[in-house]
N, CA, C and O atoms as a Tinker XYZ file with bonds, in Angstrom:
   400  protein
     1  N    252.549000  175.882000  202.481000    73     2
     2  CA   253.358000  175.978000  203.694000    64     1     3
     3  C    253.304000  174.685000  204.505000    63     2     4     5
     4  O    253.319000  174.724000  205.736000    81     3
     5  N    253.241000  173.569000  203.838000    73     3     6
     6  CA   253.194000  172.302000  204.558000    64     5     7
     7  C    254.602000  171.856000  204.911000    63     6     8     9
     8  O    255.529000  171.996000  204.115000    81     7
     9  N    254.751000  171.315000  206.116000    73     7    10
    10  CA   256.021000  170.740000  206.545000    64     9    11
    11  C    255.751000  169.259000  206.755000    63    10    12    13
    12  O    255.041000  168.891000  207.691000    81    11
    13  N    256.304000  168.404000  205.906000    73    11    14
    14  CA   256.040000  166.967000  206.015000    64    13    15
    15  C    257.069000  166.291000  206.893000    63    14    16    17
    16  O    258.260000  166.595000  206.832000    81    15
    17  N    256.588000  165.362000  207.717000    73    15    18
    18  CA   257.487000  164.584000  208.555000    64    17    19
    19  C    256.957000  163.169000  208.636000    63    18    20    21
    20  O    255.772000  162.926000  208.407000    81    19
    21  N    257.823000  162.252000  208.956000    73    19    22
    22  CA   257.355000  160.900000  209.249000    64    21    23
    23  C    257.390000  160.728000  210.749000    63    22    24    25
    24  O    256.370000  160.962000  211.398000    81    23
    25  N    258.490000  160.339000  211.333000    73    23    26
    26  CA   258.499000  160.126000  212.764000    64    25    27
    27  C    259.094000  161.233000  213.593000    63    26    28    29
    28  O    258.756000  161.340000  214.772000    81    27
    29  N    259.981000  162.086000  213.035000    73    27    30
    30  CA   260.752000  162.952000  213.892000    64    29    31
    31  C    260.370000  164.408000  213.932000    63    30    32    33
    32  O    261.079000  165.201000  214.552000    81    31
    33  N    259.271000  164.803000  213.291000    73    31    34
    34  CA   258.938000  166.222000  213.221000    64    33    35
    35  C    257.923000  166.643000  214.258000    63    34    36    37
    36  O    257.914000  166.135000  215.379000    81    35
    37  N    257.062000  167.583000  213.875000    73    35    38
    38  CA   256.071000  168.073000  214.825000    64    37    39
    39  C    255.087000  166.970000  215.172000    63    38    40    41
    40  O    254.761000  166.120000  214.343000    81    39
    41  N    254.622000  167.001000  216.407000    73    39    42
    42  CA   253.569000  166.080000  216.815000    64    41    43
    43  C    252.773000  166.729000  217.937000    63    42    44    45
    44  O    253.319000  167.497000  218.729000    81    43
    45  N    251.487000  166.423000  218.005000    73    43    46
    46  CA   250.648000  167.045000  219.037000    64    45    47
    47  C    250.977000  166.497000  220.420000    63    46    48    49
    48  O    251.429000  165.361000  220.565000    81    47
    49  N    250.745000  167.321000  221.426000    73    47    50
    50  CA   250.883000  166.889000  222.824000    64    49    51
    51  C    249.562000  166.255000  223.216000    63    50    52    53
    52  O    248.611000  166.957000  223.561000    81    51
    53  N    249.499000  164.936000  223.164000    73    51    54
    54  CA   248.251000  164.216000  223.421000    64    53    55
    55  C    247.850000  164.240000  224.887000    63    54    56    57
    56  O    246.710000  163.915000  225.217000    81    55
    57  N    248.763000  164.617000  225.769000    73    55    58
    58  CA   248.451000  164.678000  227.203000    64    57    59
    59  C    248.009000  166.069000  227.658000    63    58    60    61
    60  O    247.638000  166.263000  228.815000    81    59
    61  N    248.053000  167.026000  226.743000    73    59    62
    62  CA   247.682000  168.400000  227.076000    64    61    63
    63  C    246.186000  168.470000  227.359000    63    62    64    65
    64  O    245.392000  167.812000  226.688000    81    63
    65  N    245.800000  169.275000  228.364000    73    63    66
    66  CA   244.376000  169.485000  228.676000    64    65    67
    67  C    243.717000  170.236000  227.539000    63    66    68    69
    68  O    244.213000  171.283000  227.125000    81    67
    69  N    242.611000  169.725000  227.025000    73    67    70
    70  CA   241.895000  170.361000  225.918000    64    69    71
    71  C    241.269000  171.686000  226.378000    63    70    72    73
    72  O    240.773000  171.805000  227.499000    81    71
    73  N    241.308000  172.669000  225.479000    73    71    74
    74  CA   240.690000  173.962000  225.758000    64    73    75
    75  C    239.260000  173.988000  225.207000    63    74    76    77
    76  O    238.917000  173.191000  224.334000    81    75
    77  N    238.435000  174.893000  225.713000    73    75    78
    78  CA   236.999000  174.945000  225.369000    64    77    79
    79  C    236.739000  175.006000  223.874000    63    78    80    81
    80  O    235.844000  174.320000  223.380000    81    79
    81  N    237.496000  175.805000  223.147000    73    79    82
    82  CA   237.235000  175.984000  221.713000    64    81    83
    83  C    237.715000  174.815000  220.872000    63    82    84    85
    84  O    237.524000  174.824000  219.656000    81    83
    85  N    238.333000  173.805000  221.483000    73    83    86
    86  CA   238.723000  172.610000  220.740000    64    85    87
    87  C    237.552000  171.642000  220.571000    63    86    88    89
    88  O    237.693000  170.599000  219.933000    81    87
    89  N    236.409000  171.985000  221.138000    73    87    90
    90  CA   235.219000  171.155000  220.982000    64    89    91
    91  C    234.474000  171.444000  219.684000    63    90    92    93
    92  O    233.543000  170.722000  219.327000    81    91
    93  N    234.881000  172.500000  218.976000    73    91    94
    94  CA   234.167000  172.928000  217.776000    64    93    95
    95  C    235.039000  172.795000  216.538000    63    94    96    97
    96  O    236.249000  173.010000  216.614000    81    95
    97  N    234.442000  172.438000  215.383000    73    95    98
    98  CA   235.203000  172.471000  214.134000    64    97    99
    99  C    235.671000  173.899000  213.857000    63    98   100   101
   100  O    234.940000  174.856000  214.111000    81    99
   101  N    236.870000  174.037000  213.344000    73    99   102
   102  CA   237.461000  175.347000  213.094000    64   101   103
   103  C    236.558000  176.218000  212.217000    63   102   104   105
   104  O    236.430000  177.418000  212.459000    81   103
   105  N    235.935000  175.619000  211.205000    73   103   106
   106  CA   235.101000  176.374000  210.266000    64   105   107
   107  C    233.875000  177.001000  210.932000    63   106   108   109
   108  O    233.247000  177.889000  210.354000    81   107
   109  N    233.529000  176.550000  212.139000    73   107   110
   110  CA   232.344000  177.088000  212.817000    64   109   111
   111  C    232.693000  178.236000  213.767000    63   110   112   113
   112  O    231.794000  178.836000  214.357000    81   111
   113  N    233.973000  178.549000  213.923000    73   111   114
   114  CA   234.393000  179.615000  214.825000    64   113   115
   115  C    234.569000  180.917000  214.049000    63   114   116   117
   116  O    235.109000  180.920000  212.942000    81   115
   117  N    234.107000  182.029000  214.639000    73   115   118
   118  CA   234.166000  183.318000  213.952000    64   117   119
   119  C    235.063000  184.276000  214.726000    63   118   120   121
   120  O    234.892000  184.463000  215.930000    81   119
   121  N    236.022000  184.883000  214.024000    73   119   122
   122  CA   236.891000  185.920000  214.587000    64   121   123
   123  C    236.188000  187.258000  214.369000    63   122   124   125
   124  O    235.994000  187.673000  213.227000    81   123
   125  N    235.802000  187.940000  215.457000    73   123   126
   126  CA   235.002000  189.156000  215.330000    64   125   127
   127  C    235.732000  190.412000  215.799000    63   126   128   129
   128  O    235.196000  191.513000  215.669000    81   127
   129  N    236.930000  190.274000  216.334000    73   127   130
   130  CA   237.657000  191.459000  216.743000    64   129   131
   131  C    238.798000  191.125000  217.682000    63   130   132   133
   132  O    238.981000  189.976000  218.085000    81   131
   133  N    239.560000  192.151000  218.022000    73   131   134
   134  CA   240.678000  191.953000  218.948000    64   133   135
   135  C    240.622000  193.013000  220.036000    63   134   136   137
   136  O    240.002000  194.064000  219.873000    81   135
   137  N    241.273000  192.719000  221.134000    73   135   138
   138  CA   241.355000  193.611000  222.287000    64   137   139
   139  C    242.819000  193.737000  222.673000    63   138   140   141
   140  O    243.554000  192.750000  222.660000    81   139
   141  N    243.247000  194.946000  223.016000    73   139   142
   142  CA   244.622000  195.105000  223.480000    64   141   143
   143  C    244.598000  195.889000  224.782000    63   142   144   145
   144  O    243.909000  196.901000  224.908000    81   143
   145  N    245.375000  195.393000  225.753000    73   143   146
   146  CA   245.466000  196.066000  227.047000    64   145   147
   147  C    246.807000  195.731000  227.680000    63   146   148   149
   148  O    247.183000  194.562000  227.769000    81   147
   149  N    247.522000  196.747000  228.115000    73   147   150
   150  CA   248.818000  196.580000  228.765000    64   149   151
   151  C    249.777000  195.719000  227.944000    63   150   152   153
   152  O    250.505000  194.893000  228.494000    81   151
   153  N    249.772000  195.918000  226.621000    73   151   154
   154  CA   250.679000  195.176000  225.750000    64   153   155
   155  C    250.229000  193.766000  225.440000    63   154   156   157
   156  O    250.896000  193.075000  224.669000    81   155
   157  N    249.128000  193.312000  226.007000    73   155   158
   158  CA   248.585000  191.970000  225.712000    64   157   159
   159  C    247.495000  192.126000  224.658000    63   158   160   161
   160  O    246.717000  193.079000  224.691000    81   159
   161  N    247.447000  191.175000  223.720000    73   159   162
   162  CA   246.408000  191.200000  222.694000    64   161   163
   163  C    245.604000  189.902000  222.751000    63   162   164   165
   164  O    246.161000  188.814000  222.900000    81   163
   165  N    244.298000  190.038000  222.630000    73   163   166
   166  CA   243.385000  188.898000  222.617000    64   165   167
   167  C    242.554000  188.942000  221.360000    63   166   168   169
   168  O    242.198000  190.017000  220.880000    81   167
   169  N    242.244000  187.776000  220.824000    73   167   170
   170  CA   241.277000  187.654000  219.736000    64   169   171
   171  C    239.929000  187.333000  220.372000    63   170   172   173
   172  O    239.857000  186.564000  221.331000    81   171
   173  N    238.878000  187.917000  219.843000    73   171   174
   174  CA   237.519000  187.631000  220.302000    64   173   175
   175  C    236.899000  186.666000  219.302000    63   174   176   177
   176  O    236.746000  186.982000  218.122000    81   175
   177  N    236.548000  185.491000  219.793000    73   175   178
   178  CA   235.995000  184.415000  218.966000    64   177   179
   179  C    234.585000  184.088000  219.444000    63   178   180   181
   180  O    234.330000  183.993000  220.645000    81   179
   181  N    233.668000  183.917000  218.484000    73   179   182
   182  CA   232.317000  183.483000  218.814000    64   181   183
   183  C    232.157000  182.036000  218.354000    63   182   184   185
   184  O    232.426000  181.706000  217.199000    81   183
   185  N    231.715000  181.181000  219.274000    73   183   186
   186  CA   231.509000  179.766000  218.984000    64   185   187
   187  C    230.120000  179.562000  218.366000    63   186   188   189
   188  O    229.295000  180.475000  218.393000    81   187
   189  N    229.854000  178.373000  217.809000    73   187   190
   190  CA   228.555000  178.112000  217.173000    64   189   191
   191  C    227.374000  178.210000  218.159000    63   190   192   193
   192  O    226.240000  178.445000  217.743000    81   191
   193  N    227.641000  178.032000  219.451000    73   191   194
   194  CA   226.555000  178.168000  220.431000    64   193   195
   195  C    226.450000  179.613000  220.950000    63   194   196   197
   196  O    225.843000  179.871000  221.990000    81   195
   197  N    227.055000  180.548000  220.200000    73   195   198
   198  CA   226.968000  181.995000  220.454000    64   197   199
   199  C    227.658000  182.467000  221.735000    63   198   200   201
   200  O    227.346000  183.544000  222.242000    81   199
   201  N    228.582000  181.682000  222.256000    73   199   202
   202  CA   229.359000  182.135000  223.402000    64   201   203
   203  C    230.576000  182.913000  222.895000    63   202   204   205
   204  O    231.095000  182.639000  221.813000    81   203
   205  N    231.014000  183.872000  223.682000    73   203   206
   206  CA   232.150000  184.723000  223.302000    64   205   207
   207  C    233.374000  184.292000  224.103000    63   206   208   209
   208  O    233.300000  184.123000  225.320000    81   207
   209  N    234.503000  184.114000  223.411000    73   207   210
   210  CA   235.751000  183.691000  224.034000    64   209   211
   211  C    236.849000  184.692000  223.730000    63   210   212   213
   212  O    236.911000  185.240000  222.629000    81   211
   213  N    237.724000  184.932000  224.714000    73   211   214
   214  CA   238.947000  185.708000  224.519000    64   213   215
   215  C    240.090000  184.708000  224.481000    63   214   216   217
   216  O    240.247000  183.908000  225.403000    81   215
   217  N    240.892000  184.748000  223.414000    73   215   218
   218  CA   242.025000  183.828000  223.306000    64   217   219
   219  C    243.291000  184.613000  222.992000    63   218   220   221
   220  O    243.233000  185.728000  222.472000    81   219
   221  N    244.434000  184.016000  223.315000    73   219   222
   222  CA   245.723000  184.647000  223.060000    64   221   223
   223  C    246.611000  183.708000  222.247000    63   222   224   225
   224  O    246.284000  182.538000  222.051000    81   223
   225  N    247.742000  184.242000  221.777000    73   223   226
   226  CA   248.740000  183.421000  221.114000    64   225   227
   227  C    249.104000  182.270000  222.060000    63   226   228   229
   228  O    249.336000  182.485000  223.250000    81   227
   229  N    249.151000  181.066000  221.525000    73   227   230
   230  CA   249.462000  179.887000  222.328000    64   229   231
   231  C    248.230000  179.072000  222.700000    63   230   232   233
   232  O    248.345000  177.897000  223.048000    81   231
   233  N    247.036000  179.695000  222.629000    73   231   234
   234  CA   245.818000  178.944000  222.882000    64   233   235
   235  C    245.504000  178.030000  221.699000    63   234   236   237
   236  O    246.002000  178.234000  220.593000    81   235
   237  N    244.673000  177.024000  221.949000    73   235   238
   238  CA   244.263000  176.069000  220.912000    64   237   239
   239  C    242.782000  176.221000  220.632000    63   238   240   241
   240  O    241.986000  176.482000  221.535000    81   239
   241  N    242.413000  176.050000  219.338000    73   239   242
   242  CA   241.019000  176.107000  218.919000    64   241   243
   243  C    240.795000  175.028000  217.857000    63   242   244   245
   244  O    241.758000  174.501000  217.300000    81   243
   245  N    239.545000  174.700000  217.577000    73   243   246
   246  CA   239.250000  173.724000  216.527000    64   245   247
   247  C    239.622000  172.322000  216.932000    63   246   248   249
   248  O    240.029000  172.084000  218.069000    81   247
   249  N    239.486000  171.394000  216.009000    73   247   250
   250  CA   239.631000  169.975000  216.337000    64   249   251
   251  C    240.884000  169.317000  215.794000    63   250   252   253
   252  O    241.049000  168.109000  215.970000    81   251
   253  N    241.777000  170.052000  215.143000    73   251   254
   254  CA   242.995000  169.444000  214.593000    64   253   255
   255  C    244.257000  170.034000  215.206000    63   254   256   257
   256  O    245.191000  170.391000  214.489000    81   255
   257  N    244.286000  170.137000  216.530000    73   255   258
   258  CA   245.482000  170.659000  217.206000    64   257   259
   259  C    245.885000  172.001000  216.599000    63   258   260   261
   260  O    247.037000  172.200000  216.214000    81   259
   261  N    244.926000  172.912000  216.519000    73   259   262
   262  CA   245.126000  174.231000  215.909000    64   261   263
   263  C    245.588000  175.204000  216.983000    63   262   264   265
   264  O    244.869000  175.475000  217.944000    81   263
   265  N    246.807000  175.729000  216.807000    73   263   266
   266  CA   247.396000  176.647000  217.779000    64   265   267
   267  C    247.416000  178.058000  217.210000    63   266   268   269
   268  O    247.746000  178.260000  216.042000    81   267
   269  N    247.060000  179.033000  218.042000    73   267   270
   270  CA   247.107000  180.445000  217.657000    64   269   271
   271  C    248.571000  180.878000  217.639000    63   270   272   273
   272  O    249.269000  180.733000  218.643000    81   271
   273  N    249.044000  181.412000  216.502000    73   271   274
   274  CA   250.447000  181.822000  216.400000    64   273   275
   275  C    250.626000  183.342000  216.335000    63   274   276   277
   276  O    251.698000  183.855000  216.657000    81   275
   277  N    249.572000  184.065000  215.917000    73   275   278
   278  CA   249.655000  185.533000  215.862000    64   277   279
   279  C    248.251000  186.104000  215.790000    63   278   280   281
   280  O    247.352000  185.484000  215.223000    81   279
   281  N    248.062000  187.280000  216.361000    73   279   282
   282  CA   246.774000  187.959000  216.314000    64   281   283
   283  C    247.008000  189.371000  215.783000    63   282   284   285
   284  O    247.840000  190.110000  216.309000    81   283
   285  N    246.263000  189.742000  214.727000    73   283   286
   286  CA   246.315000  191.115000  214.210000    64   285   287
   287  C    244.888000  191.637000  214.119000    63   286   288   289
   288  O    243.935000  190.912000  214.408000    81   287
   289  N    244.744000  192.894000  213.717000    73   287   290
   290  CA   243.401000  193.472000  213.600000    64   289   291
   291  C    242.553000  192.754000  212.571000    63   290   292   293
   292  O    241.335000  192.665000  212.724000    81   291
   293  N    243.187000  192.234000  211.514000    73   291   294
   294  CA   242.418000  191.672000  210.412000    64   293   295
   295  C    242.330000  190.154000  210.403000    63   294   296   297
   296  O    241.449000  189.593000  209.751000    81   295
   297  N    243.249000  189.461000  211.131000    73   295   298
   298  CA   243.174000  187.998000  211.127000    64   297   299
   299  C    243.927000  187.384000  212.309000    63   298   300   301
   300  O    244.734000  188.025000  212.982000    81   299
   301  N    243.617000  186.115000  212.515000    73   299   302
   302  CA   244.304000  185.301000  213.511000    64   301   303
   303  C    245.089000  184.249000  212.732000    63   302   304   305
   304  O    244.504000  183.472000  211.978000    81   303
   305  N    246.413000  184.221000  212.910000    73   303   306
   306  CA   247.232000  183.209000  212.265000    64   305   307
   307  C    247.219000  181.937000  213.100000    63   306   308   309
   308  O    247.301000  181.982000  214.327000    81   307
   309  N    247.115000  180.800000  212.413000    73   307   310
   310  CA   247.028000  179.513000  213.100000    64   309   311
   311  C    247.968000  178.506000  212.465000    63   310   312   313
   312  O    248.371000  178.633000  211.309000    81   311
   313  N    248.302000  177.505000  213.257000    73   311   314
   314  CA   249.106000  176.381000  212.802000    64   313   315
   315  C    248.387000  175.109000  213.237000    63   314   316   317
   316  O    248.122000  174.919000  214.424000    81   315
   317  N    248.070000  174.234000  212.275000    73   315   318
   318  CA   247.336000  173.005000  212.574000    64   317   319
   319  C    248.222000  171.802000  212.293000    63   318   320   321
   320  O    248.993000  171.797000  211.334000    81   319
   321  N    248.105000  170.784000  213.138000    73   319   322
   322  CA   248.795000  169.509000  212.883000    64   321   323
   323  C    247.776000  168.486000  212.418000    63   322   324   325
   324  O    246.804000  168.197000  213.116000    81   323
   325  N    248.009000  167.940000  211.226000    73   323   326
   326  CA   247.107000  166.924000  210.682000    64   325   327
   327  C    247.916000  165.678000  210.333000    63   326   328   329
   328  O    249.079000  165.793000  209.947000    81   327
   329  N    247.322000  164.483000  210.462000    73   327   330
   330  CA   248.049000  163.262000  210.124000    64   329   331
   331  C    248.485000  163.265000  208.658000    63   330   332   333
   332  O    247.738000  163.708000  207.784000    81   331
   333  N    249.695000  162.771000  208.394000    73   331   334
   334  CA   250.202000  162.747000  207.009000    64   333   335
   335  C    249.957000  161.412000  206.315000    63   334   336   337
   336  O    250.354000  161.233000  205.163000    81   335
   337  N    249.307000  160.472000  207.002000    73   335   338
   338  CA   249.004000  159.185000  206.396000    64   337   339
   339  C    250.148000  158.183000  206.481000    63   338   340   341
   340  O    250.001000  157.035000  206.061000    81   339
   341  N    251.292000  158.612000  207.026000    73   339   342
   342  CA   252.460000  157.737000  207.145000    64   341   343
   343  C    252.912000  157.608000  208.604000    63   342   344   345
   344  O    254.062000  157.271000  208.883000    81   343
   345  N    251.986000  157.884000  209.527000    73   343   346
   346  CA   252.313000  157.768000  210.938000    64   345   347
   347  C    252.896000  159.028000  211.543000    63   346   348   349
   348  O    253.227000  159.051000  212.728000    81   347
   349  N    253.025000  160.071000  210.748000    73   347   350
   350  CA   253.555000  161.333000  211.245000    64   349   351
   351  C    252.529000  162.441000  211.089000    63   350   352   353
   352  O    251.333000  162.185000  210.945000    81   351
   353  N    253.007000  163.662000  211.118000    73   351   354
   354  CA   252.122000  164.807000  211.085000    64   353   355
   355  C    252.612000  165.840000  210.081000    63   354   356   357
   356  O    253.811000  165.942000  209.819000    81   355
   357  N    251.675000  166.612000  209.516000    73   355   358
   358  CA   251.989000  167.750000  208.652000    64   357   359
   359  C    251.512000  168.997000  209.384000    63   358   360   361
   360  O    250.416000  169.019000  209.943000    81   359
   361  N    252.341000  170.031000  209.376000    73   359   362
   362  CA   251.934000  171.306000  209.944000    64   361   363
   363  C    251.363000  172.163000  208.828000    63   362   364   365
   364  O    252.032000  172.408000  207.825000    81   363
   365  N    250.136000  172.616000  208.997000    73   363   366
   366  CA   249.495000  173.493000  208.015000    64   365   367
   367  C    249.305000  174.862000  208.645000    63   366   368   369
   368  O    248.776000  174.988000  209.749000    81   367
   369  N    249.746000  175.878000  207.927000    73   367   370
   370  CA   249.638000  177.245000  208.404000    64   369   371
   371  C    248.485000  177.930000  207.655000    63   370   372   373
   372  O    248.387000  177.827000  206.433000    81   371
   373  N    247.624000  178.621000  208.388000    73   371   374
   374  CA   246.466000  179.290000  207.771000    64   373   375
   375  C    246.078000  180.486000  208.622000    63   374   376   377
   376  O    246.847000  180.920000  209.479000    81   375
   377  N    244.899000  181.013000  208.389000    73   375   378
   378  CA   244.437000  182.141000  209.169000    64   377   379
   379  C    242.912000  182.212000  209.208000    63   378   380   381
   380  O    242.226000  181.711000  208.317000    81   379
   381  N    242.409000  182.837000  210.245000    73   379   382
   382  CA   240.975000  183.146000  210.357000    64   381   383
   383  C    240.850000  184.638000  210.098000    63   382   384   385
   384  O    241.458000  185.441000  210.805000    81   383
   385  N    240.068000  185.020000  209.089000    73   383   386
   386  CA   239.899000  186.422000  208.775000    64   385   387
   387  C    238.797000  187.042000  209.625000    63   386   388   389
   388  O    237.863000  186.365000  210.056000    81   387
   389  N    238.928000  188.334000  209.852000    73   387   390
   390  CA   237.952000  189.067000  210.638000    64   389   391
   391  C    236.614000  189.066000  209.917000    63   390   392   393
   392  O    236.550000  189.320000  208.714000    81   391
   393  N    235.544000  188.778000  210.655000    73   391   394
   394  CA   234.183000  188.824000  210.115000    64   393   395
   395  C    233.515000  190.067000  210.669000    63   394   396   397
   396  O    233.408000  190.238000  211.884000    81   395
   397  N    233.070000  190.926000  209.783000    73   395   398
   398  CA   232.446000  192.178000  210.242000    64   397   399
   399  C    230.958000  192.162000  210.032000    63   398   400
   400  O    230.277000  193.133000  210.362000    81   399
């Protein structure tokens, strides 16, 4: 599911304020459950320093401009922007599976 671009495709917002979970490598974050209230859904993420975070679609986690695109009971869908080596970016779509 890679989308390759050179200059005109997706690119990260370098001026955006970094969120707390962007300080950790994605592989160190654990998805442990979800919460739903009044039609809003949150993913519960535990960081490597054992802190618990509630995140929603649109939040960022990990170190490669990883954006939350969907939250379900079993996984969190993510979209990451990584350099393509030609001055542009590739969008990689993946997911974090629930850890029980």
